[in-house]
Short mmCIF file of C-alpha atoms in Angstrom, two decimals:
data_model
loop_
_atom_site.label_atom_id
_atom_site.label_comp_id
_atom_site.label_asym_id
_atom_site.label_seq_id
_atom_site.Cartn_x
_atom_site.Cartn_y
_atom_site.Cartn_z
CA UNK A 32 -37.12 5.04 -6.97
CA UNK A 33 -33.39 5.33 -6.24
CA UNK A 34 -31.56 7.57 -8.73
CA UNK A 35 -28.35 6.51 -10.46
CA UNK A 36 -26.11 8.72 -8.30
CA UNK A 37 -27.51 7.29 -5.08
CA UNK A 38 -27.29 3.75 -6.42
CA UNK A 39 -23.59 4.17 -7.31
CA UNK A 40 -22.81 5.47 -3.84
CA UNK A 41 -24.66 2.60 -2.19
CA UNK A 42 -23.00 0.05 -4.48
CA UNK A 43 -19.51 1.41 -3.69
CA UNK A 44 -20.22 1.18 0.02
CA UNK A 45 -21.66 -2.32 -0.08
CA UNK A 46 -19.15 -3.74 -2.57
CA UNK A 47 -16.55 -4.89 0.03
CA UNK A 48 -19.14 -6.45 2.35
CA UNK A 49 -21.17 -8.17 -0.39
CA UNK A 50 -18.14 -9.37 -2.33
CA UNK A 51 -16.49 -10.89 0.73
CA UNK A 52 -19.76 -12.51 1.84
CA UNK A 53 -20.21 -13.99 -1.65
CA UNK A 54 -16.60 -15.13 -1.89
CA UNK A 55 -16.81 -16.77 1.48
CA UNK A 56 -20.05 -18.51 0.40
CA UNK A 57 -18.35 -19.83 -2.75
CA UNK A 58 -15.36 -21.08 -0.74
CA UNK A 59 -17.70 -22.72 1.73
CA UNK A 60 -19.63 -24.45 -1.07
CA UNK A 61 -16.38 -25.75 -2.58
CA UNK A 62 -15.16 -26.81 0.83
CA UNK A 63 -18.13 -29.15 1.27
CA UNK A 64 -18.74 -30.23 -2.34
CA UNK A 65 -15.37 -30.61 -4.11
CA UNK A 66 -13.52 -33.93 -4.25
CA UNK A 67 -10.82 -34.26 -1.59
CA UNK A 68 -7.39 -35.88 -1.73
CA UNK A 69 -5.12 -37.07 1.05
CA UNK A 70 -1.54 -36.03 0.36
CA UNK A 71 1.61 -36.67 2.37
CA UNK A 72 3.32 -33.47 3.55
CA UNK A 73 7.04 -32.86 3.86
CA UNK A 74 8.93 -29.84 5.21
CA UNK A 75 10.96 -28.36 2.39
CA UNK A 76 13.48 -26.61 4.58
CA UNK A 77 13.66 -27.30 8.29
CA UNK A 78 14.52 -23.68 9.03
CA UNK A 79 11.47 -22.34 7.22
CA UNK A 80 8.81 -24.88 8.08
CA UNK A 81 7.11 -22.55 10.50
CA UNK A 82 6.66 -19.09 9.08
CA UNK A 83 4.78 -17.08 11.67
CA UNK A 84 1.70 -19.10 12.49
CA UNK A 85 1.82 -21.27 9.40
CA UNK A 86 3.39 -24.62 8.73
CA UNK A 87 5.00 -24.36 5.32
CA UNK A 88 5.42 -27.64 3.50
CA UNK A 89 5.62 -29.31 0.12
CA UNK A 90 3.27 -31.99 -1.20
CA UNK A 91 4.80 -35.42 -1.73
CA UNK A 92 2.50 -36.51 -4.56
CA UNK A 93 4.63 -39.56 -5.38
CA UNK A 94 4.45 -41.01 -1.87
CA UNK A 95 2.62 -44.38 -1.93
CA UNK A 96 0.12 -43.08 0.65
CA UNK A 97 -0.76 -39.96 -1.40
CA UNK A 98 -3.93 -39.89 -3.49
CA UNK A 99 -2.79 -38.40 -6.79
CA UNK A 100 -5.71 -37.17 -8.91
CA UNK A 101 -5.94 -38.48 -12.46
CA UNK A 102 -5.61 -36.14 -15.42
CA UNK A 103 -4.46 -33.03 -13.54
CA UNK A 104 -1.08 -31.83 -14.81
CA UNK A 105 -0.26 -28.80 -12.66
CA UNK A 106 -0.60 -30.03 -9.13
CA UNK A 107 0.31 -27.62 -6.32
CA UNK A 108 3.88 -28.02 -5.16
CA UNK A 109 3.72 -26.39 -1.74
CA UNK A 110 1.21 -25.14 0.80
CA UNK A 111 0.70 -23.43 4.13
CA UNK A 112 -1.45 -24.52 7.03
CA UNK A 113 -2.56 -22.13 9.74
CA UNK A 114 -1.87 -23.37 13.26
CA UNK A 115 -2.15 -21.73 16.69
CA UNK A 116 1.05 -20.01 17.72
CA UNK A 117 1.64 -22.25 20.74
CA UNK A 118 1.58 -25.36 18.50
CA UNK A 119 3.77 -24.05 15.68
CA UNK A 120 7.19 -24.68 17.18
CA UNK A 121 6.43 -28.23 18.38
CA UNK A 122 4.90 -29.15 15.02
CA UNK A 123 8.07 -27.90 13.37
CA UNK A 124 10.16 -30.10 15.66
CA UNK A 125 7.86 -33.04 15.04
CA UNK A 126 8.05 -32.63 11.28
CA UNK A 127 11.80 -32.04 11.33
CA UNK A 128 12.47 -35.18 13.36
CA UNK A 129 9.56 -37.07 11.84
CA UNK A 130 11.00 -40.48 12.80
CA UNK A 131 8.31 -42.44 11.01
CA UNK A 132 5.40 -40.02 11.57
CA UNK A 133 3.35 -39.43 8.46
CA UNK A 134 1.87 -35.94 8.09
CA UNK A 135 -1.06 -35.94 5.71
CA UNK A 136 -3.21 -33.05 4.41
CA UNK A 137 -6.78 -33.53 3.21
CA UNK A 138 -7.19 -30.97 0.44
CA UNK A 139 -9.47 -29.73 -2.31
CA UNK A 140 -7.95 -28.39 -5.52
CA UNK A 141 -8.64 -25.17 -7.36
CA UNK A 142 -6.28 -24.77 -10.31
CA UNK A 143 -2.77 -24.66 -8.90
CA UNK A 144 -4.07 -23.72 -5.46
CA UNK A 145 -4.91 -26.14 -2.70
CA UNK A 146 -7.29 -25.59 0.19
CA UNK A 147 -6.49 -27.66 3.23
CA UNK A 148 -9.48 -29.09 5.07
CA UNK A 149 -7.59 -30.96 7.78
CA UNK A 150 -4.17 -32.27 8.73
CA UNK A 151 -3.57 -35.65 10.29
CA UNK A 152 -0.44 -37.23 11.77
CA UNK A 153 -0.39 -41.03 11.58
CA UNK A 154 -4.16 -40.99 10.80
CA UNK A 155 -4.93 -39.06 14.02
CA UNK A 156 -6.00 -35.38 14.08
CA UNK A 157 -2.83 -33.30 14.44
CA UNK A 158 -3.90 -31.92 17.84
CA UNK A 159 -4.14 -35.43 19.32
CA UNK A 160 -0.86 -36.57 17.78
CA UNK A 161 0.90 -33.43 18.95
CA UNK A 162 -0.37 -33.91 22.51
CA UNK A 163 0.91 -37.51 22.50
CA UNK A 164 4.28 -36.39 21.09
CA UNK A 165 4.60 -33.72 23.78
CA UNK A 166 3.87 -36.28 26.47
CA UNK A 167 6.55 -38.60 25.09
CA UNK A 168 9.06 -35.74 24.98
CA UNK A 169 8.18 -34.81 28.56
CA UNK A 170 8.60 -38.41 29.78
CA UNK A 171 11.91 -38.80 27.97
CA UNK A 172 13.20 -35.61 29.57
CA UNK A 173 12.41 -37.02 33.00
CA UNK B 218 5.22 31.23 27.41
CA UNK B 219 1.64 30.29 28.37
CA UNK B 220 -1.34 31.72 26.55
CA UNK B 221 -2.18 33.92 29.56
CA UNK B 222 1.37 35.29 29.62
CA UNK B 223 1.21 36.05 25.89
CA UNK B 224 -2.19 37.74 26.24
CA UNK B 225 -0.85 39.91 29.06
CA UNK B 226 2.13 40.89 26.89
CA UNK B 227 -0.09 41.72 23.91
CA UNK B 228 -2.52 43.72 26.07
CA UNK B 229 0.35 45.76 27.54
CA UNK B 230 1.73 46.36 24.04
CA UNK B 231 -1.69 47.63 22.96
CA UNK B 232 -2.15 44.92 20.33
CA UNK B 233 -5.45 43.71 21.87
CA UNK B 234 -7.90 45.30 24.29
CA UNK B 235 -8.72 44.01 27.78
CA UNK B 236 -12.16 42.84 26.61
CA UNK B 237 -10.60 40.93 23.72
CA UNK B 238 -8.18 39.29 26.18
CA UNK B 239 -11.10 38.25 28.41
CA UNK B 240 -13.03 36.88 25.43
CA UNK B 241 -10.01 34.80 24.32
CA UNK B 242 -9.48 33.46 27.83
CA UNK B 243 -13.17 32.49 28.12
CA UNK B 244 -13.04 30.75 24.74
CA UNK B 245 -9.92 28.80 25.73
CA UNK B 246 -11.47 27.75 29.06
CA UNK B 247 -14.58 26.47 27.24
CA UNK B 248 -12.49 24.61 24.68
CA UNK B 249 -10.31 23.04 27.37
CA UNK B 250 -13.47 21.79 29.11
CA UNK B 251 -14.71 20.14 25.91
CA UNK B 252 -11.28 18.73 25.23
CA UNK B 253 -11.13 17.04 28.62
CA UNK B 254 -14.64 15.60 28.19
CA UNK B 255 -13.90 14.36 24.65
CA UNK B 256 -10.47 13.07 25.64
CA UNK B 257 -11.83 11.08 28.58
CA UNK B 258 -14.65 9.63 26.46
CA UNK B 259 -12.18 8.63 23.71
CA UNK B 260 -9.81 7.06 26.22
CA UNK B 261 -12.73 5.13 27.74
CA UNK B 262 -13.90 3.80 24.36
CA UNK B 263 -10.33 2.89 23.45
CA UNK B 264 -9.92 1.01 26.73
CA UNK B 265 -13.16 -0.96 26.17
CA UNK B 266 -12.14 -1.85 22.60
CA UNK B 267 -8.70 -2.90 23.80
CA UNK B 268 -10.23 -5.09 26.51
CA UNK B 269 -12.64 -6.71 24.04
CA UNK B 270 -9.77 -7.36 21.60
CA UNK B 271 -7.71 -9.01 24.32
CA UNK B 272 -10.61 -11.25 25.38
CA UNK B 273 -11.16 -12.29 21.75
CA UNK B 274 -7.42 -12.80 21.12
CA UNK B 275 -6.96 -14.93 24.25
CA UNK B 276 -9.82 -17.24 23.21
CA UNK B 277 -9.24 -17.15 19.47
CA UNK B 278 -8.76 -20.92 19.05
CA UNK B 279 -11.93 -21.71 21.00
CA UNK B 280 -14.20 -19.40 19.00
CA UNK B 281 -15.95 -21.29 16.16
CA UNK B 282 -15.00 -20.14 12.66
CA UNK B 283 -18.59 -19.33 11.73
CA UNK B 284 -18.94 -17.06 14.79
CA UNK B 285 -15.69 -15.25 13.96
CA UNK B 286 -16.74 -14.74 10.35
CA UNK B 287 -20.35 -13.64 10.92
CA UNK B 288 -19.36 -11.30 13.79
CA UNK B 289 -16.73 -9.65 11.62
CA UNK B 290 -19.08 -9.40 8.65
CA UNK B 291 -21.75 -7.96 10.95
CA UNK B 292 -19.40 -5.24 12.24
CA UNK B 293 -18.44 -4.33 8.67
CA UNK B 294 -22.10 -4.21 7.59
CA UNK B 295 -22.96 -2.05 10.62
CA UNK B 296 -20.19 0.40 9.77
CA UNK B 297 -21.39 0.54 6.14
CA UNK B 298 -24.92 1.26 7.38
CA UNK B 299 -23.62 4.07 9.66
CA UNK B 300 -21.69 5.67 6.80
CA UNK B 301 -24.80 5.52 4.61
CA UNK B 302 -26.96 7.02 7.36
CA UNK B 303 -24.53 9.88 7.98
CA UNK B 304 -23.62 10.50 4.34
CA UNK B 305 -25.38 13.89 4.02
CA UNK B 306 -25.36 14.93 7.67
CA UNK B 307 -22.82 17.72 8.08
CA UNK B 308 -22.97 17.45 11.89
CA UNK B 309 -21.75 13.83 11.69
CA UNK B 310 -18.76 14.47 9.47
CA UNK B 311 -16.25 13.25 12.03
CA UNK B 312 -18.35 10.17 12.84
CA UNK B 313 -18.58 9.28 9.16
CA UNK B 314 -14.85 9.69 8.58
CA UNK B 315 -14.13 7.51 11.62
CA UNK B 316 -16.55 4.80 10.48
CA UNK B 317 -15.06 4.91 6.98
CA UNK B 318 -11.55 4.56 8.38
CA UNK B 319 -12.55 1.51 10.45
CA UNK B 320 -14.49 -0.10 7.58
CA UNK B 321 -11.47 0.42 5.33
CA UNK B 322 -9.12 -1.33 7.79
CA UNK B 323 -11.59 -4.01 8.84
CA UNK B 324 -12.12 -5.03 5.21
CA UNK B 325 -8.46 -6.09 5.14
CA UNK B 326 -8.78 -8.02 8.40
CA UNK B 327 -11.93 -9.75 7.06
CA UNK B 328 -9.96 -10.88 3.99
CA UNK B 329 -7.22 -12.20 6.30
CA UNK B 330 -9.84 -14.01 8.40
CA UNK B 331 -11.36 -15.69 5.33
CA UNK B 332 -7.84 -16.77 4.31
CA UNK B 333 -7.30 -18.24 7.77
CA UNK B 334 -10.67 -20.02 8.01
CA UNK B 335 -10.43 -21.64 4.57
CA UNK B 336 -6.67 -22.22 4.81
CA UNK B 337 -6.00 -20.30 1.57
CA UNK B 338 -2.37 -20.46 0.56
CA UNK B 339 -2.29 -17.03 -1.10
CA UNK B 340 0.43 -14.44 -0.67
CA UNK B 341 0.09 -11.24 1.38
CA UNK B 342 0.25 -9.02 -1.72
CA UNK B 343 -2.76 -10.84 -3.20
CA UNK B 344 -4.80 -9.99 -0.09
CA UNK B 345 -3.66 -6.35 -0.29
CA UNK B 346 -4.55 -6.22 -3.99
CA UNK B 347 -8.09 -7.47 -3.33
CA UNK B 348 -8.51 -5.07 -0.39
CA UNK B 349 -7.23 -2.06 -2.28
CA UNK B 350 -9.46 -2.46 -5.34
CA UNK B 351 -12.54 -3.48 -3.34
CA UNK B 352 -12.34 -0.42 -1.10
CA UNK B 353 -11.09 2.21 -3.56
CA UNK B 354 -14.56 3.14 -4.97
CA UNK B 355 -15.82 3.57 -1.40
CA UNK B 356 -12.88 5.78 -0.39
CA UNK B 357 -13.12 7.89 -3.55
CA UNK B 358 -16.84 8.49 -3.04
CA UNK B 359 -17.01 8.94 0.72
CA UNK B 360 -13.69 10.31 2.03
CA UNK B 361 -14.00 14.04 2.65
CA UNK B 362 -11.26 14.61 5.21
CA UNK B 363 -7.59 14.94 4.40
CA UNK B 364 -6.53 12.16 6.83
CA UNK B 365 -8.10 9.20 4.98
CA UNK B 366 -7.42 10.81 1.60
CA UNK B 367 -3.70 11.02 2.35
CA UNK B 368 -3.54 7.54 3.81
CA UNK B 369 -5.21 6.16 0.70
CA UNK B 370 -2.80 8.19 -1.45
CA UNK B 371 0.19 6.67 0.37
CA UNK B 372 -1.15 3.16 -0.22
CA UNK B 373 -1.79 4.07 -3.87
CA UNK B 374 1.75 5.41 -4.46
CA UNK B 375 3.40 2.41 -2.84
CA UNK B 376 1.13 -0.32 -4.10
CA UNK B 377 -0.37 0.41 -7.53
CA UNK B 378 2.79 0.98 -9.64
CA UNK B 379 4.45 -1.98 -7.93
CA UNK B 380 1.46 -4.23 -8.58
CA UNK B 381 1.02 -3.16 -12.21
CA UNK B 382 4.69 -3.65 -13.05
CA UNK B 383 5.27 -6.83 -11.04
CA UNK B 384 2.11 -8.51 -12.40
CA UNK B 385 3.27 -7.98 -15.99
CA UNK B 386 6.87 -8.86 -15.06
CA UNK B 387 5.69 -12.20 -13.62
CA UNK B 388 3.37 -13.06 -16.48
CA UNK B 389 5.72 -12.51 -19.43
CA UNK B 390 9.40 -12.77 -20.27
CA UNK B 391 9.04 -10.47 -23.29
CA UNK B 392 11.20 -7.40 -22.64
CA UNK B 393 9.21 -5.28 -25.12
CA UNK B 394 6.06 -5.79 -23.06
CA UNK B 395 7.92 -5.33 -19.78
CA UNK B 396 9.55 -2.06 -20.83
CA UNK B 397 6.30 -0.83 -22.39
CA UNK B 398 4.51 -1.48 -19.07
CA UNK B 399 7.19 0.37 -17.17
CA UNK B 400 7.13 3.42 -19.42
CA UNK B 401 3.33 3.30 -19.81
CA UNK B 402 2.87 3.21 -16.04
CA UNK B 403 5.28 6.11 -15.54
CA UNK B 404 3.47 8.29 -18.07
CA UNK B 405 -0.18 7.24 -18.05
CA UNK B 406 -0.74 6.49 -14.37
CA UNK B 407 0.13 10.00 -13.09
CA UNK B 408 -1.74 11.53 -16.03
CA UNK B 409 -4.82 9.38 -15.30
CA UNK B 410 -4.67 10.25 -11.60
CA UNK B 411 -4.38 13.96 -12.43
CA UNK B 412 -7.34 13.74 -14.85
CA UNK B 413 -9.50 12.10 -12.18
CA UNK B 414 -8.48 14.71 -9.59
CA UNK B 415 -9.28 17.53 -12.03
CA UNK B 416 -12.67 16.20 -13.13
CA UNK B 417 -14.92 19.18 -12.25
CA UNK B 418 -17.72 17.10 -10.72
CA UNK B 419 -15.28 15.13 -8.59
CA UNK B 420 -13.27 18.21 -7.58
CA UNK B 421 -16.46 20.00 -6.52
CA UNK B 422 -17.95 17.16 -4.48
CA UNK B 423 -14.79 15.53 -3.09
CA UNK B 424 -12.42 18.43 -2.66
CA UNK B 425 -9.95 16.78 -0.25
CA UNK B 426 -9.42 13.64 -2.26
CA UNK B 427 -9.37 15.52 -5.60
CA UNK B 428 -6.59 17.77 -4.23
CA UNK B 429 -4.73 14.72 -2.96
CA UNK B 430 -5.01 13.03 -6.36
CA UNK B 431 -3.61 16.06 -8.18
CA UNK B 432 -0.67 16.26 -5.76
CA UNK B 433 -0.22 12.52 -5.94
CA UNK B 434 0.09 12.65 -9.73
CA UNK B 435 2.98 15.11 -9.46
CA UNK B 436 4.69 13.11 -6.70
CA UNK B 437 4.43 9.94 -8.78
CA UNK B 438 5.78 11.65 -11.89
CA UNK B 439 8.73 13.09 -9.96
CA UNK B 440 9.37 9.70 -8.39
CA UNK B 441 9.32 7.81 -11.69
CA UNK B 442 11.64 10.24 -13.47
CA UNK B 443 14.09 10.34 -10.54
CA UNK B 444 14.01 6.57 -10.04
CA UNK B 445 14.71 5.92 -13.72
CA UNK B 446 17.89 8.01 -13.48
CA UNK B 447 19.02 6.15 -10.37
CA UNK B 448 18.21 2.65 -11.61
CA UNK B 449 18.32 2.29 -15.38
CA UNK B 450 21.82 3.52 -16.06
CA UNK B 451 23.18 0.51 -14.21
CA UNK B 452 21.06 -2.59 -14.75
CA UNK B 453 20.50 -2.74 -18.45
CA UNK B 454 18.74 -5.36 -20.54
CA UNK B 455 19.17 -4.67 -24.22
CA UNK B 456 16.75 -7.25 -25.58
CA UNK B 457 13.98 -4.87 -26.58
CA UNK B 458 13.06 -2.88 -29.64
CA UNK B 459 14.10 0.79 -29.79
CA UNK B 460 10.56 1.43 -31.02
CA UNK B 461 9.25 0.95 -27.47
CA UNK B 462 11.03 3.95 -25.87
CA UNK B 463 10.62 5.99 -29.07
CA UNK B 464 6.84 5.35 -29.02
CA UNK B 465 6.51 6.40 -25.39
CA UNK B 466 8.70 9.47 -25.89
CA UNK B 467 6.45 10.41 -28.83
CA UNK B 468 3.34 9.71 -26.75
CA UNK B 469 4.61 11.93 -23.91
CA UNK B 470 5.25 14.80 -26.34
CA UNK B 471 1.95 14.22 -28.16
CA UNK B 472 -0.07 14.20 -24.94
CA UNK B 473 1.65 17.36 -23.78
CA UNK B 474 0.54 19.17 -26.94
CA UNK B 475 -2.94 17.64 -26.89
CA UNK B 476 -3.61 18.91 -23.35
CA UNK B 477 -2.03 22.28 -24.08
CA UNK B 478 -4.33 22.83 -27.05
CA UNK B 479 -7.46 22.20 -24.99
CA UNK B 480 -9.12 25.52 -24.14
CA UNK B 481 -10.96 24.11 -21.10
CA UNK B 482 -7.69 23.57 -19.19
CA UNK B 483 -6.26 26.52 -17.26
CA UNK B 484 -2.67 27.61 -17.89
CA UNK B 485 -1.55 26.63 -14.38
CA UNK B 486 -2.87 23.10 -14.91
CA UNK B 487 -1.17 23.00 -18.31
CA UNK B 488 2.20 23.51 -16.61
CA UNK B 489 1.40 20.59 -14.28
CA UNK B 490 0.62 18.44 -17.32
CA UNK B 491 3.89 19.64 -18.85
CA UNK B 492 5.67 18.38 -15.75
CA UNK B 493 3.95 14.97 -15.83
CA UNK B 494 4.66 14.53 -19.55
CA UNK B 495 8.24 15.71 -19.03
CA UNK B 496 8.68 13.04 -16.36
CA UNK B 497 7.21 10.43 -18.75
CA UNK B 498 9.68 11.58 -21.41
CA UNK B 499 12.62 11.40 -19.01
CA UNK B 500 11.76 7.82 -18.06
CA UNK B 501 12.39 6.84 -21.70
CA UNK B 502 15.80 8.57 -21.84
CA UNK B 503 17.93 5.73 -20.34
CA UNK B 504 16.38 3.32 -22.84
CA UNK B 505 17.08 5.66 -25.75
CA UNK B 506 20.64 6.63 -24.84
CA UNK B 507 21.69 3.07 -23.82
CA UNK B 508 24.31 4.61 -21.54
CA UNK B 509 25.74 2.86 -18.52
CA UNK B 510 27.33 5.79 -16.75
CA UNK B 511 27.13 7.52 -13.37
CA UNK B 512 27.74 10.83 -15.08
CA UNK B 513 24.80 10.34 -17.47
CA UNK B 514 22.62 9.33 -14.54
CA UNK B 515 23.53 12.53 -12.71
CA UNK B 516 22.96 14.69 -15.79
CA UNK B 517 19.57 13.04 -16.31
CA UNK B 518 18.54 13.69 -12.71
CA UNK B 519 19.76 17.26 -12.59
CA UNK B 520 18.34 18.28 -15.94
CA UNK B 521 14.93 16.82 -15.03
CA UNK B 522 14.80 18.62 -11.68
CA UNK B 523 16.07 21.85 -13.27
CA UNK B 524 13.25 21.73 -15.83
CA UNK B 525 10.76 20.87 -13.09
CA UNK B 526 12.05 23.88 -11.13
CA UNK B 527 11.61 26.09 -14.20
CA UNK B 528 7.99 24.95 -14.57
CA UNK B 529 7.31 25.65 -10.89
CA UNK B 530 8.98 29.03 -11.29
CA UNK B 531 6.51 29.79 -14.08
CA UNK B 532 3.63 28.69 -11.84
CA UNK B 533 4.90 30.83 -8.96
CA UNK B 534 5.49 27.90 -6.55
CA UNK B 535 8.42 29.42 -4.61
CA UNK B 536 8.70 26.55 -2.11
CA UNK B 537 8.73 23.94 -4.86
CA UNK B 538 11.49 25.86 -6.66
CA UNK B 539 13.56 25.89 -3.46
CA UNK B 540 12.93 22.17 -3.08
CA UNK B 541 14.14 21.52 -6.64
CA UNK B 542 17.32 23.49 -6.01
CA UNK B 543 17.95 21.59 -2.77
CA UNK B 544 17.43 18.23 -4.51
CA UNK B 545 19.83 19.25 -7.30
CA UNK B 546 22.44 20.34 -4.74
CA UNK B 547 22.22 17.01 -2.89
CA UNK B 548 22.50 15.11 -6.17
CA UNK B 549 25.53 17.15 -7.18
CA UNK B 550 27.21 16.27 -3.92
CA UNK B 551 26.36 12.57 -4.33
CA UNK B 552 27.72 12.77 -7.89
CA UNK B 553 30.92 14.27 -6.54
CA UNK B 554 31.25 11.42 -4.06
CA UNK B 555 30.59 8.84 -6.81
CA UNK B 556 33.29 10.26 -9.03
CA UNK B 557 35.89 11.37 -6.49
CA UNK B 558 34.89 9.16 -3.55
CA UNK B 559 38.39 7.69 -3.34
CA UNK B 560 39.72 11.03 -2.17
CA UNK B 561 37.86 10.60 1.12
CA UNK B 562 40.62 8.25 2.19
CA UNK B 563 43.04 11.11 2.55
CA UNK B 564 43.00 14.23 4.73
CA UNK B 565 43.06 16.39 1.61
CA UNK B 566 39.95 14.54 0.45
CA UNK B 567 38.04 15.60 3.55
CA UNK B 568 39.15 19.20 3.05
CA UNK B 569 38.11 19.08 -0.62
CA UNK B 570 34.73 17.58 0.23
CA UNK B 571 34.15 20.19 2.93
CA UNK B 572 34.92 22.97 0.45
CA UNK B 573 32.64 21.42 -2.16
CA UNK B 574 29.79 21.13 0.39
CA UNK B 575 30.20 24.77 1.39
CA UNK B 576 30.39 25.79 -2.27
CA UNK B 577 27.27 23.86 -3.26
CA UNK B 578 25.37 25.16 -0.24
CA UNK B 579 26.28 28.78 -1.00
CA UNK B 580 25.51 28.40 -4.71
CA UNK B 581 22.13 26.77 -3.94
CA UNK B 582 21.22 29.58 -1.53
CA UNK B 583 22.20 32.22 -4.05
CA UNK B 584 20.16 30.58 -6.83
CA UNK B 585 17.17 30.16 -4.50
CA UNK B 586 17.37 33.80 -3.40
CA UNK B 587 17.57 34.96 -6.99
CA UNK B 588 14.69 32.73 -8.15
CA UNK B 589 12.49 33.49 -5.14
CA UNK B 590 12.32 37.08 -6.34
CA UNK B 591 10.71 35.87 -9.58
CA UNK B 592 8.58 33.16 -8.04
CA UNK B 593 7.08 35.06 -5.14
#
């Protein structure tokens, strides 16, 4: 049988791996089982929308197309969404000159934190909408 | 001069014999051979790892999240298994330290990956907090070399006081609690770190990290006491009870006497505790004197470092005494600039400053020379 000293050493070594595996499992469970809400996104400062490889934005809970949950007082005010580096700048431009495009995040809530499951632009996945926007920009330039 | 040139010179001077010279040359040749072999192998492994990283980075968006996560978790688990396997094998000491170093760093990258996969909106300091506390037990129990111990100590010094103070600062607007946290951290954190580093079981089994902890406690104490003199004579908030600094000043004095009365602590260690408690006491001084003055700040700084120098003198730490004198000299010069800085605008000002610099330098050297006689 493992003595106490050996057990402590093993526990200290496995703590980071087991904790992160467990945490990731819990996040995964919440990702698939928690209620989701579609919320309209707005850039809160055009200069700071893209911060590294993130789009930084605020939630427009009062927008008619946002699904505002009932009975939750402290809704998250802002969020960040990871995007590939090559898409970040164009998404910033698209959001800055939105010209009628509606950016929407599908999120789950955990206290004051939000976890973004997906982002759509005009009901299309953001990758598709971005590709179409790039094509339009390219055609206009010609 | 090359080693062969030096050996020739020493042989001619009769310092070493010809056979000793030959033995040294043979040893160096053997070592150089191993060094080349090890160096080439290390460069090869590094090149492979770099190549793999570039392939992964170039295709990052195409790799499914689950594959990224499980691969990373698998590497971390493999490293943990290697450390466990090599834990008592003295021939694998370097391997174990290397694996520990990589597991330590890769735990942070795994946290970042989880944040990316699940689009968590947390801040960078929250990820660092989780990483630091998750990995600290592992580092304390497994690190035997000075390299990881010192790296961990640097992270500790930078991160822990900041996190403790900023967490309380953010969670309450009560200045009594805020000041109590500040003074409590300055006194109790170095003392706690010193106690852990001096725990006989820990010191015997984890010598490198125990030594680092004891040094770290002194560095933190010196940092807190110096910082308080530089910061708290300028930005004052008066909305707190005088009982807070009085309590911590009393606690610093009380703890000093408590540790000094304990027969199991050696006299050299008692002086270190004196220094830590002295630093804790000095942190309370700006809040007791309520002074907003550059002169007070300088007096605070100099008197603390002078007392620290006196304690090191008693312990026989000649280099530390010299360091204290140098720090005091620099502070004196800065104090001179603060008070008479306007003189720098004139030619006479430059002359005066030059004379003061020479004077302080000569005085510091004389004091150091005098004290070194007693400290050596």
